[in-house]
Tab-separated table of C-alpha atoms in Angstrom:
chain	number	residue	atom	x	y	z
A	1	MET	CA	85.267	115.502	-47.761
A	2	LYS	CA	87.538	113.030	-46.247
A	3	ASN	CA	85.138	111.360	-43.841
A	4	SER	CA	82.064	111.669	-46.070
A	5	ILE	CA	80.387	109.387	-48.550
A	6	LEU	CA	78.791	110.938	-51.568
A	7	VAL	CA	75.587	109.288	-52.682
A	8	THR	CA	74.083	110.278	-56.049
A	9	ILE	CA	70.440	109.497	-56.813
A	10	THR	CA	69.312	109.931	-60.443
A	11	THR	CA	65.637	110.252	-61.431
A	12	ILE	CA	63.803	111.453	-64.529
A	13	LYS	CA	63.823	114.851	-63.059
A	14	GLY	CA	67.520	114.854	-62.662
A	15	SER	CA	70.314	113.802	-60.305
A	16	ARG	CA	70.835	114.658	-56.684
A	17	GLN	CA	73.818	114.033	-54.454
A	18	TYR	CA	73.757	113.247	-50.775
A	19	THR	CA	76.718	113.012	-48.322
A	20	ILE	CA	76.735	110.333	-45.614
A	21	THR	CA	79.095	110.885	-42.910
A	22	GLN	CA	81.279	108.240	-41.245
A	23	LEU	CA	78.866	108.044	-38.330
A	24	ILE	CA	76.137	106.984	-40.589
A	25	LYS	CA	78.533	104.507	-42.074
A	26	LYS	CA	79.147	102.974	-38.676
A	27	PHE	CA	75.436	103.021	-38.050
A	28	LEU	CA	74.830	101.130	-41.190
A	29	ILE	CA	77.580	98.697	-40.339
A	30	GLY	CA	75.988	98.223	-36.919
A	31	ILE	CA	72.609	97.646	-38.538
A	32	PHE	CA	74.170	95.156	-40.900
A	33	ILE	CA	75.840	93.316	-38.044
A	34	PHE	CA	72.595	93.424	-36.067
A	35	ALA	CA	70.751	92.087	-39.070
A	36	ILE	CA	73.249	89.248	-39.402
A	37	ILE	CA	73.001	88.497	-35.681
A	38	LEU	CA	69.212	88.683	-35.930
A	39	MET	CA	69.228	86.324	-38.847
A	40	ILE	CA	71.544	83.948	-37.032
A	41	SER	CA	69.409	84.220	-33.902
A	42	THR	CA	66.277	83.747	-35.949
A	43	PHE	CA	67.833	80.717	-37.625
A	44	LEU	CA	68.880	79.298	-34.281
A	45	PHE	CA	65.480	80.081	-32.793
A	46	ILE	CA	63.763	78.436	-35.720
A	47	ARG	CA	65.965	75.390	-35.254
A	48	TYR	CA	65.127	75.418	-31.594
A	49	LEU	CA	61.477	75.720	-32.425
A	50	ASN	CA	61.793	72.852	-34.901
A	51	SER	CA	63.501	70.801	-32.215
A	52	VAL	CA	60.769	71.660	-29.752
A	53	ILE	CA	58.148	70.892	-32.383
A	54	GLU	CA	59.802	67.581	-33.181
A	55	THR	CA	59.972	66.792	-29.460
A	56	LYS	CA	56.333	67.756	-29.117
A	57	ASN	CA	55.494	65.724	-32.167
A	58	MET	CA	57.298	62.748	-30.694
A	59	GLU	CA	55.541	63.317	-27.411
A	60	LEU	CA	52.258	63.686	-29.310
A	61	LYS	CA	52.932	60.488	-31.247
A	62	LYS	CA	53.781	58.761	-27.986
A	63	SER	CA	50.648	60.224	-26.436
A	64	GLN	CA	48.643	59.031	-29.438
A	65	SER	CA	50.216	55.612	-29.125
A	66	ASP	CA	49.482	55.604	-25.402
A	67	MET	CA	45.980	56.785	-26.190
A	68	LYS	CA	45.535	53.967	-28.688
A	69	ASN	CA	46.821	51.526	-26.097
A	70	LEU	CA	44.440	53.012	-23.533
A	71	ILE	CA	41.582	52.806	-26.026
A	72	LYS	CA	42.533	49.204	-26.794
A	73	GLN	CA	42.776	48.424	-23.080
A	74	LYS	CA	39.432	50.134	-22.578
A	75	GLU	CA	37.934	48.070	-25.392
A	76	ASN	CA	39.396	44.896	-23.858
A	77	LEU	CA	38.085	45.967	-20.487
A	78	ASN	CA	34.682	46.710	-22.008
A	79	ASN	CA	34.728	43.292	-23.665
A	80	LYS	CA	35.623	41.694	-20.353
A	81	VAL	CA	32.914	43.700	-18.598
A	82	PHE	CA	30.433	42.699	-21.302
A	83	SER	CA	31.501	39.075	-21.004
A	84	LEU	CA	31.250	39.326	-17.230
A	85	GLU	CA	27.800	40.878	-17.537
A	86	ASN	CA	26.759	38.044	-19.868
A	87	ASN	CA	28.143	35.523	-17.402
A	88	ILE	CA	26.268	37.266	-14.592
A	89	VAL	CA	23.059	37.220	-16.647
A	90	LEU	CA	23.620	33.537	-17.474
A	91	LEU	CA	24.398	32.827	-13.832
A	92	GLU	CA	21.241	34.650	-12.769
A	93	LYS	CA	19.259	32.596	-15.297
A	94	ASN	CA	20.838	29.381	-14.000
A	95	ILE	CA	20.133	30.455	-10.425
A	96	SER	CA	16.548	31.267	-11.417
A	97	LEU	CA	16.191	27.888	-13.157
A	98	LEU	CA	17.743	26.165	-10.160
A	99	GLU	CA	15.376	28.004	-7.810
A	100	ASP	CA	12.433	27.030	-10.035
A	101	THR	CA	13.646	23.409	-10.059
A	102	ILE	CA	14.081	23.450	-6.286
A	103	SER	CA	10.652	25.053	-5.913
A	104	LYS	CA	9.098	22.404	-8.170
A	105	LYS	CA	10.917	19.618	-6.298
A	106	GLU	CA	9.742	21.064	-2.987
A	107	LYS	CA	6.202	21.263	-4.376
A	108	ILE	CA	6.388	17.665	-5.625
A	109	LEU	CA	7.856	16.589	-2.282
A	110	SER	CA	5.070	18.438	-0.489
A	111	GLU	CA	2.462	16.788	-2.748
A	112	VAL	CA	4.056	13.372	-2.158
A	113	ASN	CA	4.038	14.041	1.574
A	114	ASP	CA	0.379	15.122	1.369
A	115	ARG	CA	-0.489	11.985	-0.612
A	116	ILE	CA	1.329	9.815	1.885
A	117	GLU	CA	-0.577	11.551	4.665
A	118	ASP	CA	-3.812	10.958	2.716
A	119	ILE	CA	-2.926	7.272	2.343
A	120	GLU	CA	-2.044	7.072	6.037
A	121	ARG	CA	-5.296	8.813	6.885
A	122	ILE	CA	-7.309	6.491	4.623
A	123	ILE	CA	-5.746	3.332	5.997
A	124	GLN	CA	-5.684	4.821	9.522
A	125	PHE	CA	-1.974	4.259	9.839
A	126	THR	CA	0.124	6.287	12.285
A	127	PRO	CA	3.827	6.286	11.318
A	128	PRO	CA	6.616	6.437	13.916
A	129	LYS	CA	8.030	9.890	14.630
A	130	ASP	CA	10.973	11.294	12.629
A	131	VAL	CA	10.692	8.696	9.873
A	132	GLU	CA	11.816	9.587	6.334
A	133	ILE	CA	9.246	9.862	3.551
A	134	ASN	CA	10.497	6.724	1.757
A	135	LYS	CA	10.298	4.709	4.968
A	136	ARG	CA	6.862	6.137	5.743
A	137	LEU	CA	5.724	5.208	2.240
A	138	ASP	CA	7.102	1.668	2.616
A	139	LEU	CA	5.381	1.269	5.982
A	140	ALA	CA	2.137	2.696	4.584
A	141	LYS	CA	2.350	0.355	1.583
A	142	MET	CA	2.922	-2.644	3.851
A	143	ASP	CA	-0.034	-1.653	6.024
A	144	LEU	CA	-2.122	-0.926	2.934
A	145	VAL	CA	-1.298	-4.318	1.404
A	146	ASP	CA	-2.333	-6.058	4.641
A	147	LYS	CA	-5.637	-4.210	4.750
A	148	GLN	CA	-6.346	-4.743	1.058
A	149	PHE	CA	-5.649	-8.451	1.475
A	150	ILE	CA	-8.123	-8.612	4.380
A	151	LEU	CA	-10.740	-6.640	2.408
A	152	ARG	CA	-10.390	-9.029	-0.528
A	153	ASN	CA	-10.988	-12.100	1.601
A	154	ILE	CA	-13.658	-10.944	4.081
A	155	PRO	CA	-17.030	-9.623	2.789
A	156	ASN	CA	-17.276	-5.832	2.632
A	157	GLY	CA	-18.996	-3.176	0.557
A	158	TYR	CA	-22.333	-3.219	-1.239
A	159	PRO	CA	-23.358	-6.173	-3.443
A	160	VAL	CA	-25.607	-3.862	-5.530
A	161	VAL	CA	-25.731	-0.133	-6.174
A	162	PHE	CA	-27.244	1.177	-2.960
A	163	LYS	CA	-30.801	2.478	-3.425
A	164	GLY	CA	-31.967	1.999	0.134
A	165	ILE	CA	-33.111	-0.759	2.486
A	166	SER	CA	-36.599	-2.230	2.261
A	167	SER	CA	-36.218	-4.551	5.281
A	168	PRO	CA	-33.382	-4.423	7.864
A	169	PHE	CA	-31.590	-7.190	9.756
A	170	GLY	CA	-33.365	-8.462	12.896
A	171	TRP	CA	-36.885	-9.158	14.128
A	172	ARG	CA	-39.705	-8.139	11.780
A	173	LYS	CA	-43.157	-9.034	10.543
A	174	HIS	CA	-42.862	-11.105	7.349
A	175	PRO	CA	-44.354	-9.139	4.430
A	176	ILE	CA	-46.110	-12.207	2.989
A	177	MET	CA	-46.531	-14.659	5.897
A	178	HIS	CA	-47.530	-11.792	8.222
A	179	LYS	CA	-45.904	-13.372	11.253
A	180	LYS	CA	-43.059	-12.211	13.453
A	181	GLU	CA	-39.699	-13.742	12.545
A	182	PHE	CA	-35.994	-13.016	12.730
A	183	HIS	CA	-34.771	-11.636	9.417
A	184	THR	CA	-31.302	-13.172	8.982
A	185	GLY	CA	-30.248	-10.797	6.238
A	186	ILE	CA	-31.014	-7.409	4.794
A	187	ASP	CA	-33.308	-6.596	1.848
A	188	LEU	CA	-31.794	-4.061	-0.534
A	189	ARG	CA	-33.974	-2.106	-2.956
A	190	ALA	CA	-33.087	-2.939	-6.554
A	191	LYS	CA	-34.838	-3.028	-9.900
A	192	MET	CA	-35.212	-6.247	-11.849
A	193	ASP	CA	-31.945	-7.563	-13.297
A	194	THR	CA	-29.664	-5.258	-11.318
A	195	PRO	CA	-26.103	-6.686	-11.371
A	196	VAL	CA	-25.094	-8.435	-8.133
A	197	ARG	CA	-21.377	-8.463	-7.287
A	198	ALA	CA	-19.306	-10.672	-4.993
A	199	THR	CA	-18.253	-8.779	-1.848
A	200	ALA	CA	-15.054	-10.839	-1.392
A	201	ASP	CA	-13.020	-13.524	-3.134
A	202	GLY	CA	-14.494	-16.984	-2.673
A	203	ILE	CA	-15.829	-20.248	-4.102
A	204	VAL	CA	-19.434	-20.836	-5.157
A	205	ASN	CA	-21.023	-23.327	-2.755
A	206	PHE	CA	-24.613	-23.259	-4.039
A	207	ALA	CA	-26.087	-21.767	-7.214
A	208	LYS	CA	-29.654	-22.835	-8.025
A	209	PHE	CA	-33.294	-22.606	-7.002
A	210	HIS	CA	-33.882	-23.355	-3.304
A	211	LYS	CA	-37.471	-24.414	-2.642
A	212	ARG	CA	-37.612	-24.984	1.131
A	213	SER	CA	-36.151	-21.694	2.296
A	214	GLY	CA	-38.288	-19.438	0.164
A	215	TYR	CA	-35.127	-17.730	-1.146
A	216	GLY	CA	-35.982	-18.748	-4.718
A	217	ARG	CA	-32.851	-18.674	-6.838
A	218	LEU	CA	-30.119	-18.707	-4.217
A	219	LEU	CA	-26.389	-18.111	-4.510
A	220	ILE	CA	-24.049	-19.027	-1.633
A	221	ILE	CA	-20.367	-18.104	-1.732
A	222	ASP	CA	-17.824	-19.505	0.739
A	223	HIS	CA	-15.048	-17.080	1.661
A	224	ASN	CA	-11.835	-17.475	3.591
A	225	PHE	CA	-11.654	-17.740	7.398
A	226	GLY	CA	-15.200	-19.101	7.910
A	227	PHE	CA	-17.224	-16.345	6.193
A	228	LYS	CA	-20.163	-16.995	3.875
A	229	THR	CA	-22.479	-14.714	1.864
A	230	LEU	CA	-25.993	-15.531	0.634
A	231	PHE	CA	-27.886	-13.813	-2.188
A	232	GLY	CA	-31.604	-14.618	-2.449
A	233	HIS	CA	-34.626	-14.015	-4.726
A	234	LEU	CA	-32.369	-13.791	-7.787
A	235	HIS	CA	-33.606	-13.736	-11.367
A	236	LYS	CA	-30.446	-15.119	-12.922
A	237	ILE	CA	-27.210	-16.697	-11.606
A	238	VAL	CA	-24.176	-16.438	-13.912
A	239	VAL	CA	-21.743	-18.655	-11.952
A	240	ARG	CA	-21.791	-22.348	-11.119
A	241	GLN	CA	-21.043	-24.414	-8.068
A	242	GLY	CA	-17.273	-24.773	-7.605
A	243	ASP	CA	-16.413	-21.587	-9.530
A	244	PHE	CA	-13.845	-19.223	-8.012
A	245	VAL	CA	-15.101	-15.630	-7.932
A	246	LYS	CA	-13.268	-12.390	-7.288
A	247	LYS	CA	-14.408	-9.412	-5.252
A	248	GLY	CA	-16.453	-7.082	-7.470
A	249	GLN	CA	-17.225	-9.784	-10.053
A	250	ILE	CA	-20.830	-9.947	-11.324
A	251	VAL	CA	-22.247	-13.242	-10.080
A	252	ALA	CA	-26.020	-12.814	-10.550
A	253	TYR	CA	-28.907	-10.443	-11.330
A	254	THR	CA	-31.661	-9.397	-8.942
A	255	GLY	CA	-35.150	-10.751	-9.291
A	256	ASN	CA	-38.379	-11.709	-7.517
A	257	SER	CA	-38.072	-15.493	-7.241
A	258	GLY	CA	-39.186	-17.501	-4.235
A	259	LEU	CA	-41.229	-16.066	-1.381
A	260	SER	CA	-40.914	-12.400	-2.368
A	261	SER	CA	-43.244	-9.420	-2.652
A	262	GLY	CA	-41.252	-7.628	-5.356
A	263	PRO	CA	-37.825	-7.283	-7.006
A	264	HIS	CA	-35.033	-6.797	-4.478
A	265	LEU	CA	-31.893	-8.499	-3.166
A	266	HIS	CA	-31.837	-10.497	0.063
A	267	TYR	CA	-28.231	-10.407	1.306
A	268	GLU	CA	-26.711	-12.281	4.246
A	269	VAL	CA	-23.294	-12.486	5.883
A	270	ARG	CA	-22.482	-15.470	8.089
A	271	TYR	CA	-19.412	-16.410	10.141
A	272	ILE	CA	-18.923	-20.097	11.097
A	273	GLY	CA	-22.706	-20.540	11.006
A	274	VAL	CA	-23.580	-17.357	12.955
A	275	VAL	CA	-25.681	-14.746	11.125
A	276	LEU	CA	-24.201	-11.228	11.246
A	277	ASN	CA	-25.681	-7.843	10.427
A	278	PRO	CA	-24.783	-7.290	6.749
A	279	LEU	CA	-25.107	-3.506	7.116
A	280	ASN	CA	-21.935	-3.376	9.227
A	281	PHE	CA	-20.027	-5.193	6.497
A	282	MET	CA	-21.542	-3.089	3.709
A	283	LYS	CA	-20.317	0.102	5.419
A	284	TRP	CA	-16.855	-1.368	5.951
A	285	ASN	CA	-14.138	-0.171	3.543
A	286	LEU	CA	-10.547	1.032	3.460
A	287	LYS	CA	-11.403	4.570	4.636
A	288	ASN	CA	-13.177	3.398	7.792
A	289	TYR	CA	-11.181	0.243	8.244
A	290	ASN	CA	-11.586	0.083	12.041
A	291	TYR	CA	-15.369	0.498	11.805
A	292	ILE	CA	-16.128	-3.234	11.645
A	293	PHE	CA	-14.000	-4.072	14.689
A	294	LYS	CA	-16.083	-1.753	16.824
A	295	LYS	CA	-19.468	-2.712	15.336
A	296	GLU	CA	-19.206	-6.498	15.043
A	297	SER	CA	-18.283	-8.208	18.300
A	298	LYS	CA	-19.313	-11.747	17.318
A	299	VAL	CA	-16.075	-12.215	15.367
A	300	LYS	CA	-12.769	-12.714	17.194
A	301	TRP	CA	-10.995	-10.164	15.060
A	302	GLN	CA	-7.610	-10.236	16.775
A	303	SER	CA	-7.182	-13.960	16.208
A	304	LEU	CA	-8.659	-13.696	12.717
A	305	ILE	CA	-6.297	-10.919	11.587
A	306	LYS	CA	-3.330	-12.967	12.799
A	307	ALA	CA	-4.554	-15.845	10.638
A	308	VAL	CA	-5.062	-13.508	7.661
A	309	LYS	CA	-1.550	-12.066	7.963
A	310	TRP	CA	-0.070	-15.539	8.349
A	311	GLN	CA	-1.831	-16.680	5.184
A	312	GLU	CA	-0.757	-13.526	3.335
A	313	LYS	CA	2.860	-14.095	4.377
A	314	LEU	CA	2.650	-17.723	3.230
A	315	ILE	CA	1.285	-16.656	-0.175
A	316	GLN	CA	4.038	-14.045	-0.585
A	317	GLN	CA	6.692	-16.638	0.261
A	318	GLN	CA	5.250	-19.013	-2.339
A	319	LEU	CA	5.192	-16.262	-4.962
A	320	SER	CA	8.777	-15.332	-4.065
A	321	HIS	CA	9.932	-18.954	-4.517
A	322	LYS	CA	8.165	-19.150	-7.878
A	323	GLY	CA	9.825	-15.899	-8.962
A	324	GLN	CA	13.276	-17.255	-8.040
């Protein structure tokens, strides 16, 4: 046939012939062309896919790079945050230390202020209002120095450890003579050989046995500004006439010499020849500084204190000149 294609297929069983018409031929040609177009399309599609994949890969690489940069930035930020946290912790520690230091300083300042107030209370000093602590302390020191100077030069305090009074100052019946007399001193209870101390700075005026007075071994110390102290019935005197003695220095030991009924200390305080009640002077000290001014009216204290301060100023000037 003119428009037919003869196809022979041979097998072990024999040969067979088939006829393919022109239509089939065109169909096959169409399939072939379709296959070629499909292949070309597939090739182009694959290339497109490769291009897309490459683009995606590039985008992925860029994203990875951006991610790495973000991670690095995050790490840097974390480091900065960590550093900032450390700085905050350190700052908090410094603030805490500073607060502790301030608290300690305030406590010390409060203690200093309390001590100054204690000193002012002891010396009975009233500072002016709205005065700084340093100024208050200077004023208190100046007032304290004045008072200490006065207490070193005028008899005060106990000449022996106080164990009581066996006979007070004033009129009494003499324990041995049995007649009424004015007791010019005070008898302090004390065992034999109890240390006797000077109650102010001074110079020994008399230091030996005194027969006429009945005081037995008698010690007389002259102090500044007309004051004098007497210690009677002593067992032993350890200073000599003309010796300078300091307040608190041991000058003798108690005894039973002279006209005495037993071991004790007879103690007197005199001012320009006038006998004074020694008890007032024994109770006088820095804490109750104004006590003596109210109790002892026989002394012109206002004039005396002026003289004491003048002498103190003179001594300080002399010491200042020596220092220069």
